[in-house]
PDB file of N, CA, C and O in Angstrom:
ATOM      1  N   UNK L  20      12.356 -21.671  -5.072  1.00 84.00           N
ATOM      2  CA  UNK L  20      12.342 -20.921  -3.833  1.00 84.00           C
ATOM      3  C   UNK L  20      10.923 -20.455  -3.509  1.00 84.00           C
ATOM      4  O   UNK L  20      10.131 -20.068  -4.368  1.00 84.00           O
ATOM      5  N   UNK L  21      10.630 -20.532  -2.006  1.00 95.00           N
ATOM      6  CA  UNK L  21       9.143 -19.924  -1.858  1.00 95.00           C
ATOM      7  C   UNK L  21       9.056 -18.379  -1.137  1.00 95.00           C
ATOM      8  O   UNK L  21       9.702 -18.198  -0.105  1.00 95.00           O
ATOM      9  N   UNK L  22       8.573 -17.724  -1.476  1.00 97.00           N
ATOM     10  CA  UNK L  22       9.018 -16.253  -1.524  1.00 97.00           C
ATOM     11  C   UNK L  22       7.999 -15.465  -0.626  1.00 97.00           C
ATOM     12  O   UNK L  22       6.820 -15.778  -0.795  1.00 97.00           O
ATOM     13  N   UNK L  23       8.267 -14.500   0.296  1.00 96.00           N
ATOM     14  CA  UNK L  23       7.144 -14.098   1.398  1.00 96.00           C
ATOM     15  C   UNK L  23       7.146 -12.772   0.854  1.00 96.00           C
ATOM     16  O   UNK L  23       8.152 -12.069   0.755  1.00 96.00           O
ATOM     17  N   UNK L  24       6.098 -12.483   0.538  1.00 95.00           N
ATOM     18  CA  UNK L  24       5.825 -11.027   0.270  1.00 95.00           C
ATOM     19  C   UNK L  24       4.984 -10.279   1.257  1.00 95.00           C
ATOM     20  O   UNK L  24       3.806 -10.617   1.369  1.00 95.00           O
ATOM     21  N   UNK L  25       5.535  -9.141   2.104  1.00 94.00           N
ATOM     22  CA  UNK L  25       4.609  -8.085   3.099  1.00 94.00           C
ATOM     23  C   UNK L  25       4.329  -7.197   2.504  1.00 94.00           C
ATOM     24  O   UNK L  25       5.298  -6.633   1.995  1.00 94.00           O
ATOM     25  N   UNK L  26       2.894  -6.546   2.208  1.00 94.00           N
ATOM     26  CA  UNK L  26       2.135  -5.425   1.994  1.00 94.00           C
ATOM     27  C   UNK L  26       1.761  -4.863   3.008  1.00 94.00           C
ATOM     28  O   UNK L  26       1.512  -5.553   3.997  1.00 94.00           O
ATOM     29  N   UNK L  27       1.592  -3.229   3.056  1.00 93.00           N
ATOM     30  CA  UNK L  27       1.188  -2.967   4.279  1.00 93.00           C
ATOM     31  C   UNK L  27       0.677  -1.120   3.452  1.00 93.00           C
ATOM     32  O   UNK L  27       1.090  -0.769   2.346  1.00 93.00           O
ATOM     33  N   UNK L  28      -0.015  -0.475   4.117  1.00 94.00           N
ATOM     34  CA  UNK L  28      -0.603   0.924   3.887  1.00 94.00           C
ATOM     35  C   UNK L  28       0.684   1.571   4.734  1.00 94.00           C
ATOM     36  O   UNK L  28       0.953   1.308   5.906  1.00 94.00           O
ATOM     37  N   UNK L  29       1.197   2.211   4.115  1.00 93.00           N
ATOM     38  CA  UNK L  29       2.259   3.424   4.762  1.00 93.00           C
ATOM     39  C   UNK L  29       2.019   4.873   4.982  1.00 93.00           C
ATOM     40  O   UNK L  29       2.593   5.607   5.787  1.00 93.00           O
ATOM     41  N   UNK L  30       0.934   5.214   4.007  1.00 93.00           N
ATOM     42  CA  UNK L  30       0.463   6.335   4.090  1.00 93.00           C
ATOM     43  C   UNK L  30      -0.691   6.569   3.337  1.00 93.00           C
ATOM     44  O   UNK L  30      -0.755   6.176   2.172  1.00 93.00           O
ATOM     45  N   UNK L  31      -1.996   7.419   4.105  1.00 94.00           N
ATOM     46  CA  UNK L  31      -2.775   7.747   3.395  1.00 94.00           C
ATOM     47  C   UNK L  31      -3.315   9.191   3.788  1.00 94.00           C
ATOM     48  O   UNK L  31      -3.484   9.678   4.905  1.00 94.00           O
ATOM     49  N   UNK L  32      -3.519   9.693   2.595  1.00 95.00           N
ATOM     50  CA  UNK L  32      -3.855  11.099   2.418  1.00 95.00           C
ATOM     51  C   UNK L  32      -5.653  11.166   1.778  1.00 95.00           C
ATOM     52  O   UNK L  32      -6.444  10.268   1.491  1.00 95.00           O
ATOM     53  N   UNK L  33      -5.767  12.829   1.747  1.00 96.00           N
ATOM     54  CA  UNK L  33      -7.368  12.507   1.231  1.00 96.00           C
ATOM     55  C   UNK L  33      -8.072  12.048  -0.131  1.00 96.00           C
ATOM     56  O   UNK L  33      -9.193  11.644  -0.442  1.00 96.00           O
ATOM     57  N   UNK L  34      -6.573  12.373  -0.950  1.00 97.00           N
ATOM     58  CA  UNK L  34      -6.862  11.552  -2.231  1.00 97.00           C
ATOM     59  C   UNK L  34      -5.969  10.871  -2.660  1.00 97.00           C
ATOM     60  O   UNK L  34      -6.051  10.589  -3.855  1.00 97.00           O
ATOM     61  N   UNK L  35      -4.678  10.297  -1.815  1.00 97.00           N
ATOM     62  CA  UNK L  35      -4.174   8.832  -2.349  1.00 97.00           C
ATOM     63  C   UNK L  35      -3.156   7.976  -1.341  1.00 97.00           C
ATOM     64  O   UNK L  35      -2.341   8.642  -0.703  1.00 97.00           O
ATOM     65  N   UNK L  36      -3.165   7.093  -1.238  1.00 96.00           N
ATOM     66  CA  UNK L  36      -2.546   5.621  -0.336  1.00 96.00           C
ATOM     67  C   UNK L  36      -1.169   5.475  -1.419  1.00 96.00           C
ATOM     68  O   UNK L  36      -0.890   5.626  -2.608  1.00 96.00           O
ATOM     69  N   UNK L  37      -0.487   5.037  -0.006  1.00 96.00           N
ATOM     70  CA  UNK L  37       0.771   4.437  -0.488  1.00 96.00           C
ATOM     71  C   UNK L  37       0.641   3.579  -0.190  1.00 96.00           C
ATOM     72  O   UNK L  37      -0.230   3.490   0.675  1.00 96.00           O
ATOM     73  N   UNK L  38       1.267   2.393  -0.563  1.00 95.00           N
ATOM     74  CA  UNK L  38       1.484   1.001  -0.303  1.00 95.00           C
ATOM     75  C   UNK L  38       3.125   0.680  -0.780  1.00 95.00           C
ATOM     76  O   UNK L  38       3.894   0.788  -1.736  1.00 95.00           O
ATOM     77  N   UNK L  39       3.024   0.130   0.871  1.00 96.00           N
ATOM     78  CA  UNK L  39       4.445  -0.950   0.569  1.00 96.00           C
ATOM     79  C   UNK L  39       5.375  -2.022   0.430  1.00 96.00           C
ATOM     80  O   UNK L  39       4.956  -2.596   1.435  1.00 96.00           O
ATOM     81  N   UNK L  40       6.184  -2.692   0.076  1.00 96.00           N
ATOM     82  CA  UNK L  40       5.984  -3.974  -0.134  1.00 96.00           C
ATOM     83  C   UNK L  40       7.510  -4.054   0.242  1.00 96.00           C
ATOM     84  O   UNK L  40       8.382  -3.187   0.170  1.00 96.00           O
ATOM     85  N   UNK L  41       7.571  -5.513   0.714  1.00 97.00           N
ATOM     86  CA  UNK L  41       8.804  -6.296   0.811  1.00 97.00           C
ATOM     87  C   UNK L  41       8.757  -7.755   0.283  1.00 97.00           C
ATOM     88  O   UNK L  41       7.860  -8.558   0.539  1.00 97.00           O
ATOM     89  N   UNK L  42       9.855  -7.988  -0.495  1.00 97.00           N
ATOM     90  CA  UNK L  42       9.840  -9.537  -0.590  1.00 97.00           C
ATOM     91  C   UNK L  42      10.906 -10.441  -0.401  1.00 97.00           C
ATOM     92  O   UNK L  42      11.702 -10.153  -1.296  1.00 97.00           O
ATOM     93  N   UNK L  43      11.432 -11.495   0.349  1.00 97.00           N
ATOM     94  CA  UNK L  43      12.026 -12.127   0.790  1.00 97.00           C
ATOM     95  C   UNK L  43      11.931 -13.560   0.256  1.00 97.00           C
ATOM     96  O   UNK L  43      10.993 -14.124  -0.307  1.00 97.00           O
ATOM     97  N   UNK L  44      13.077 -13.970   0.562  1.00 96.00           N
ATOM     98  CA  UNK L  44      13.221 -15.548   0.738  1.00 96.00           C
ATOM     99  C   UNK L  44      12.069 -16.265   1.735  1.00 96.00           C
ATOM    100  O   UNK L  44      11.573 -15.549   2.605  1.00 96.00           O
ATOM    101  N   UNK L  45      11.719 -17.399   1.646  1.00 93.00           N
ATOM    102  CA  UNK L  45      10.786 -17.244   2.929  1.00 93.00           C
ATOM    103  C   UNK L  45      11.956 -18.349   3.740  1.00 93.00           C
ATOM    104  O   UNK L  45      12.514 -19.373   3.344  1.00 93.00           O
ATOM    105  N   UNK L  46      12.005 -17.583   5.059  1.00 91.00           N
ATOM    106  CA  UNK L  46      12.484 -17.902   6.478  1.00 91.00           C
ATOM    107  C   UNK L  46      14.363 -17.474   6.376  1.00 91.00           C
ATOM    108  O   UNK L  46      15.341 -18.013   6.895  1.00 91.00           O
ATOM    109  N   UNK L  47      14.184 -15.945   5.207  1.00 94.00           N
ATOM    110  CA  UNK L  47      15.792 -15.528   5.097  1.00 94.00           C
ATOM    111  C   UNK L  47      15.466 -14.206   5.648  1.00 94.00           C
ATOM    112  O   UNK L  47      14.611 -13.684   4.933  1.00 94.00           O
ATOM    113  N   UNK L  48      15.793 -13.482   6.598  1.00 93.00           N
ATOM    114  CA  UNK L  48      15.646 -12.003   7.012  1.00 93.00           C
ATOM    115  C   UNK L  48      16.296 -11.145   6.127  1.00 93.00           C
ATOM    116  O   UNK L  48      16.367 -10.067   6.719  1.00 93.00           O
ATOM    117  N   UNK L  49      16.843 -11.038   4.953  1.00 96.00           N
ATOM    118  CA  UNK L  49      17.178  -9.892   4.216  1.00 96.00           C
ATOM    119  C   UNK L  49      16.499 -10.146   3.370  1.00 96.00           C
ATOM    120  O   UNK L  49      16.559 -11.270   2.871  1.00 96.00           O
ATOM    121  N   UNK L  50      15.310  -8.872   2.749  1.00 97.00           N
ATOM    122  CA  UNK L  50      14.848  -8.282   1.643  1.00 97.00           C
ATOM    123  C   UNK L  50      15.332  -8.469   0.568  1.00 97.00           C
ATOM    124  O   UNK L  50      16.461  -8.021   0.370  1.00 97.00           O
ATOM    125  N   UNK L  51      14.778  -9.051  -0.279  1.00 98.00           N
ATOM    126  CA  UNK L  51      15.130  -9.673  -1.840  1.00 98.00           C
ATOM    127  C   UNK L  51      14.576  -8.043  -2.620  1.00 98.00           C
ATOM    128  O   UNK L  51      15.259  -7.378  -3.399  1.00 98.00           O
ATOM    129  N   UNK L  52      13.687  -7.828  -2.311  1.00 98.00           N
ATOM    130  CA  UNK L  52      13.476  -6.401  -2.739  1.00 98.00           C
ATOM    131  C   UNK L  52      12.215  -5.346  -2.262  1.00 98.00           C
ATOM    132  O   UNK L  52      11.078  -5.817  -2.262  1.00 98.00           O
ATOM    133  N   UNK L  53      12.305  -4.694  -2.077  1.00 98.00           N
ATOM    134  CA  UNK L  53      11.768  -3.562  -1.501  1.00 98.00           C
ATOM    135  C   UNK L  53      11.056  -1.844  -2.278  1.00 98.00           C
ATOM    136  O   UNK L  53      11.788  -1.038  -2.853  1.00 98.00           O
ATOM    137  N   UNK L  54       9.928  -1.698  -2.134  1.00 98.00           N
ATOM    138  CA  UNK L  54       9.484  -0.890  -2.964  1.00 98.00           C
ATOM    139  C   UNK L  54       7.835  -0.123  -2.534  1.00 98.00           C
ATOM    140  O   UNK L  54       7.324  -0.226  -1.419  1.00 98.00           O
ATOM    141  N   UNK L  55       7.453   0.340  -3.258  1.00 98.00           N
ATOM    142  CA  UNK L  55       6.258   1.466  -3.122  1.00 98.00           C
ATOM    143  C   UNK L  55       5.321   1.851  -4.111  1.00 98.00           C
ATOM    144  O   UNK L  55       5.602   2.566  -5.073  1.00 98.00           O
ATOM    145  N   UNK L  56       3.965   1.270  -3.816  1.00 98.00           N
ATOM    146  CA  UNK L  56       3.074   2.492  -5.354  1.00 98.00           C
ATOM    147  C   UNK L  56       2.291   3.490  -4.285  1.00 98.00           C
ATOM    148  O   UNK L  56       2.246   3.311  -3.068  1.00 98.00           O
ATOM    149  N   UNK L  57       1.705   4.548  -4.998  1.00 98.00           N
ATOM    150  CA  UNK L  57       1.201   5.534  -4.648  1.00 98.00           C
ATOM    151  C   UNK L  57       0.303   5.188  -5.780  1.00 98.00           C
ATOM    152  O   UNK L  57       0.680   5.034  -6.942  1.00 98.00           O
ATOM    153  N   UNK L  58      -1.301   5.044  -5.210  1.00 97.00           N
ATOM    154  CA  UNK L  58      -2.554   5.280  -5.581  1.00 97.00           C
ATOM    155  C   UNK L  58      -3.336   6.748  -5.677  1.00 97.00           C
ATOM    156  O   UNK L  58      -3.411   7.524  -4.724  1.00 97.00           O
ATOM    157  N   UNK L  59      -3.860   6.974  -6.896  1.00 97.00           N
ATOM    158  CA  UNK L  59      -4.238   8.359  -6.483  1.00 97.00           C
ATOM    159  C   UNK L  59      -6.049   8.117  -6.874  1.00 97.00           C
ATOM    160  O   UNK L  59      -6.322   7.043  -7.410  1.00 97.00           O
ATOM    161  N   UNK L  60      -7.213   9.101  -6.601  1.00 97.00           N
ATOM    162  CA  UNK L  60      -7.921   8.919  -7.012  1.00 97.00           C
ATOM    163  C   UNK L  60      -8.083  10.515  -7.500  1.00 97.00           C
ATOM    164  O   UNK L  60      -7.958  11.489  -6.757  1.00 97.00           O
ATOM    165  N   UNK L  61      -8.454  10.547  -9.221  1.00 97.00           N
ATOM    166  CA  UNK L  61      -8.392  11.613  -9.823  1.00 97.00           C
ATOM    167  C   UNK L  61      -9.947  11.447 -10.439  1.00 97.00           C
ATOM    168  O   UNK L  61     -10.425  10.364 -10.779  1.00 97.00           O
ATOM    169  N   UNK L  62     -10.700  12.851 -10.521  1.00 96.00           N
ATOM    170  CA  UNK L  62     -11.489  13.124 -11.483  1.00 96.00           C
ATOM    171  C   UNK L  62     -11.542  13.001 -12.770  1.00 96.00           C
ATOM    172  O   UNK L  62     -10.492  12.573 -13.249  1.00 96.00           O
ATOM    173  N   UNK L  63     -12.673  13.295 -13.779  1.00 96.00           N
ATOM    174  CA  UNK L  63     -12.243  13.298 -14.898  1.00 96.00           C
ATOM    175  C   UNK L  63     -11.472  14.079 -15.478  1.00 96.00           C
ATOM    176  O   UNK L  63     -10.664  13.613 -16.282  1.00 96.00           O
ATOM    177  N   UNK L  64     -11.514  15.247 -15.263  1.00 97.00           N
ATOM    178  CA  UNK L  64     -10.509  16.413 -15.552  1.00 97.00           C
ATOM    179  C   UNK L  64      -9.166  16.423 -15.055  1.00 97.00           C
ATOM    180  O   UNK L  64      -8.390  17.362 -15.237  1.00 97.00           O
ATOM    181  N   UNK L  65      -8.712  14.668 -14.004  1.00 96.00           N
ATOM    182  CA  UNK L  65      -7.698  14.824 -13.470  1.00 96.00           C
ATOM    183  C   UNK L  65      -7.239  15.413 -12.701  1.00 96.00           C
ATOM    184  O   UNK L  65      -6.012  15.400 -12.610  1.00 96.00           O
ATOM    185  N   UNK L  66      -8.003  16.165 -11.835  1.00 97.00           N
ATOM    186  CA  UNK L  66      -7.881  17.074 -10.275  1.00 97.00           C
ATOM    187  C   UNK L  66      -7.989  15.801  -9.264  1.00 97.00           C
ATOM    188  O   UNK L  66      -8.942  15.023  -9.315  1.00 97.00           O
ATOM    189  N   UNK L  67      -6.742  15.651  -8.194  1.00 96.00           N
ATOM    190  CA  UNK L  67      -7.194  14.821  -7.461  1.00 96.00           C
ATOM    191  C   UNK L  67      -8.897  15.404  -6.705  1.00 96.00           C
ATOM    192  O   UNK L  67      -9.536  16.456  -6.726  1.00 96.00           O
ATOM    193  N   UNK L  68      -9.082  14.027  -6.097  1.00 97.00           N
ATOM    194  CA  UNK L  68     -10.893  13.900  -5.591  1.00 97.00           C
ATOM    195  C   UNK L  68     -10.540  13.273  -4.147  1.00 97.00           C
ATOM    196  O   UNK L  68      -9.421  12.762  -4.105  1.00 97.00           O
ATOM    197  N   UNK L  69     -11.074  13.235  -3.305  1.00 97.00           N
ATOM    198  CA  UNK L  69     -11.038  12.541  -2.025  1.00 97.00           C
ATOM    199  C   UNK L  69     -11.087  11.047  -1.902  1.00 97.00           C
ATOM    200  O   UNK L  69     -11.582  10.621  -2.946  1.00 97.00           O
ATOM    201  N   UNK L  70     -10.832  10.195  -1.196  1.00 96.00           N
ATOM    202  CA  UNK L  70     -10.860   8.848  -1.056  1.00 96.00           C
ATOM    203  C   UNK L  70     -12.269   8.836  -1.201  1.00 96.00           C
ATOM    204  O   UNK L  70     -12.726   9.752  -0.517  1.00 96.00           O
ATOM    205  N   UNK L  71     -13.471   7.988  -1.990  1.00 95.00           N
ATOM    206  CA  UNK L  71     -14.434   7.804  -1.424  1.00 95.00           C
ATOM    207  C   UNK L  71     -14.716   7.054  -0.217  1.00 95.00           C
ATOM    208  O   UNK L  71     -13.958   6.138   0.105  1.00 95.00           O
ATOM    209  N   UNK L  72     -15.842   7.382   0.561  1.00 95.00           N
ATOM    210  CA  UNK L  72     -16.013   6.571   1.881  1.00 95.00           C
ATOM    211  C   UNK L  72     -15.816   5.637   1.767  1.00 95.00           C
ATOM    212  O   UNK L  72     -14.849   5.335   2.465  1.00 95.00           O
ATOM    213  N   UNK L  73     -16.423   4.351   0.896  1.00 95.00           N
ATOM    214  CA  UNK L  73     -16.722   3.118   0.887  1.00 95.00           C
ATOM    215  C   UNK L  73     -14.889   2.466   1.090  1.00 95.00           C
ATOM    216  O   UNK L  73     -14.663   1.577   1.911  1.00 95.00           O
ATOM    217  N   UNK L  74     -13.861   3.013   0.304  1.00 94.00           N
ATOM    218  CA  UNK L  74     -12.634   2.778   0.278  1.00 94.00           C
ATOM    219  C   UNK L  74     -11.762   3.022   1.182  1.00 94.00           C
ATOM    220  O   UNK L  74     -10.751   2.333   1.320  1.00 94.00           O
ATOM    221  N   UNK L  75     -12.007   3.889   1.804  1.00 93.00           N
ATOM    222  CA  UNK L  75     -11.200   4.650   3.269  1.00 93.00           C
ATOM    223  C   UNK L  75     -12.062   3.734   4.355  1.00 93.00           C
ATOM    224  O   UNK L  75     -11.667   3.989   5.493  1.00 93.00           O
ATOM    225  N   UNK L  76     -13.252   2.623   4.337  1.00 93.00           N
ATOM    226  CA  UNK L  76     -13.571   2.170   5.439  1.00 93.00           C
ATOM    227  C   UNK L  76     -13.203   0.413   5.021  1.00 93.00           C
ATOM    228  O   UNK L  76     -13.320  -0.590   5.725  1.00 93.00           O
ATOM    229  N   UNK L  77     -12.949   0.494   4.258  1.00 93.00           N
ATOM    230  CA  UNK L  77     -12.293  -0.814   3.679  1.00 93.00           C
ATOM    231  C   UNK L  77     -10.280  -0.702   3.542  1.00 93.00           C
ATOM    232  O   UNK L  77      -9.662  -1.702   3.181  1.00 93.00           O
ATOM    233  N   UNK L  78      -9.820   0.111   3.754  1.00 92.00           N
ATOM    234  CA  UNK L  78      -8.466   0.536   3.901  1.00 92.00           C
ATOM    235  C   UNK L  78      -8.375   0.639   5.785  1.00 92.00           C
ATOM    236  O   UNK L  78      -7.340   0.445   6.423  1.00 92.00           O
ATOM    237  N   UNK L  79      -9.367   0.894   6.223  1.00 90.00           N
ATOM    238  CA  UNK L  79      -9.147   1.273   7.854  1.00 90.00           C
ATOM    239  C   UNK L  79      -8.973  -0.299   8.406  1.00 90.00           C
ATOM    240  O   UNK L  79      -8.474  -0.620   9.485  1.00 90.00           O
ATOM    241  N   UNK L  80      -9.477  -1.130   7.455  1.00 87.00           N
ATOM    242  CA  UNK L  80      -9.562  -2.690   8.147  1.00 87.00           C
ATOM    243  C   UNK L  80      -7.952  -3.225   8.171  1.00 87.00           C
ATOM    244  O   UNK L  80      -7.792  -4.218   8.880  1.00 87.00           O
ATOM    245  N   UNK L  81      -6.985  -2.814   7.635  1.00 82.00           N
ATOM    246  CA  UNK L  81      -5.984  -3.075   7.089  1.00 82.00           C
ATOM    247  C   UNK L  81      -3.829  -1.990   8.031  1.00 82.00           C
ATOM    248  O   UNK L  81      -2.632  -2.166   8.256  1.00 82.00           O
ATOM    249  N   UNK L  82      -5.066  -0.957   8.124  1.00 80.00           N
ATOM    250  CA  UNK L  82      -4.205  -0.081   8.721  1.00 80.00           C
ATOM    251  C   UNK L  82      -3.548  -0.071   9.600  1.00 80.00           C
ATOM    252  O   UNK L  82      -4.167  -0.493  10.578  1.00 80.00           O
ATOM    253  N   UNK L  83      -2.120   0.316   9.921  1.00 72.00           N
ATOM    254  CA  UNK L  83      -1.758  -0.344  11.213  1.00 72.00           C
ATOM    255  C   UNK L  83      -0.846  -1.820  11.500  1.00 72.00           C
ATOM    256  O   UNK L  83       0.061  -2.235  12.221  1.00 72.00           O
ATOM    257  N   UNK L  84      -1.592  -2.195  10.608  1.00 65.00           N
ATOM    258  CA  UNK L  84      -0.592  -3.947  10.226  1.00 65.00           C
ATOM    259  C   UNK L  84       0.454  -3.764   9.281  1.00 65.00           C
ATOM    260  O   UNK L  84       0.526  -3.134   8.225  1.00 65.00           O
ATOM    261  N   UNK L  85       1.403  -4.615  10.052  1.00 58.00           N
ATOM    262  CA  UNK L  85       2.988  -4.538   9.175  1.00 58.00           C
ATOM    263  C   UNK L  85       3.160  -5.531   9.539  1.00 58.00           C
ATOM    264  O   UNK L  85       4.203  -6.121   9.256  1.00 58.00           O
TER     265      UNK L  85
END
């Protein structure tokens, strides 16, 4: 079987992105499975930290598309 997987940014905050995913049959409209990670960016001490710039302008290229 050849399998279509959609990624897409669902949410982003100042220190972490969600991402979400679907995967399908390819050319079957019901979801084979469906799911979510949450990225965080933490310090060393483990306090979240802000997105750095370079990543939040490389995430903006992406945003919006589903």
């Amino acid at each position: 079987d050849l399998l279509q997987l959609e990624a897409w940014i669902e949410e982003r905050g100042r220190a972490k992105v969600r991402f979400a995913y679907r995967v399908r049959r390819r050319g079957q409209p019901n979801p084979l499975a469906i799911g979510y990670t949450v990225h965080a960016c933490l310090g060393r001490d483990s306090t979240p930290r802000r997105l750095p710039p370079s990543l939040i302008a490389a995430l903006q290229r992406f945003e919006g598309i589903a």
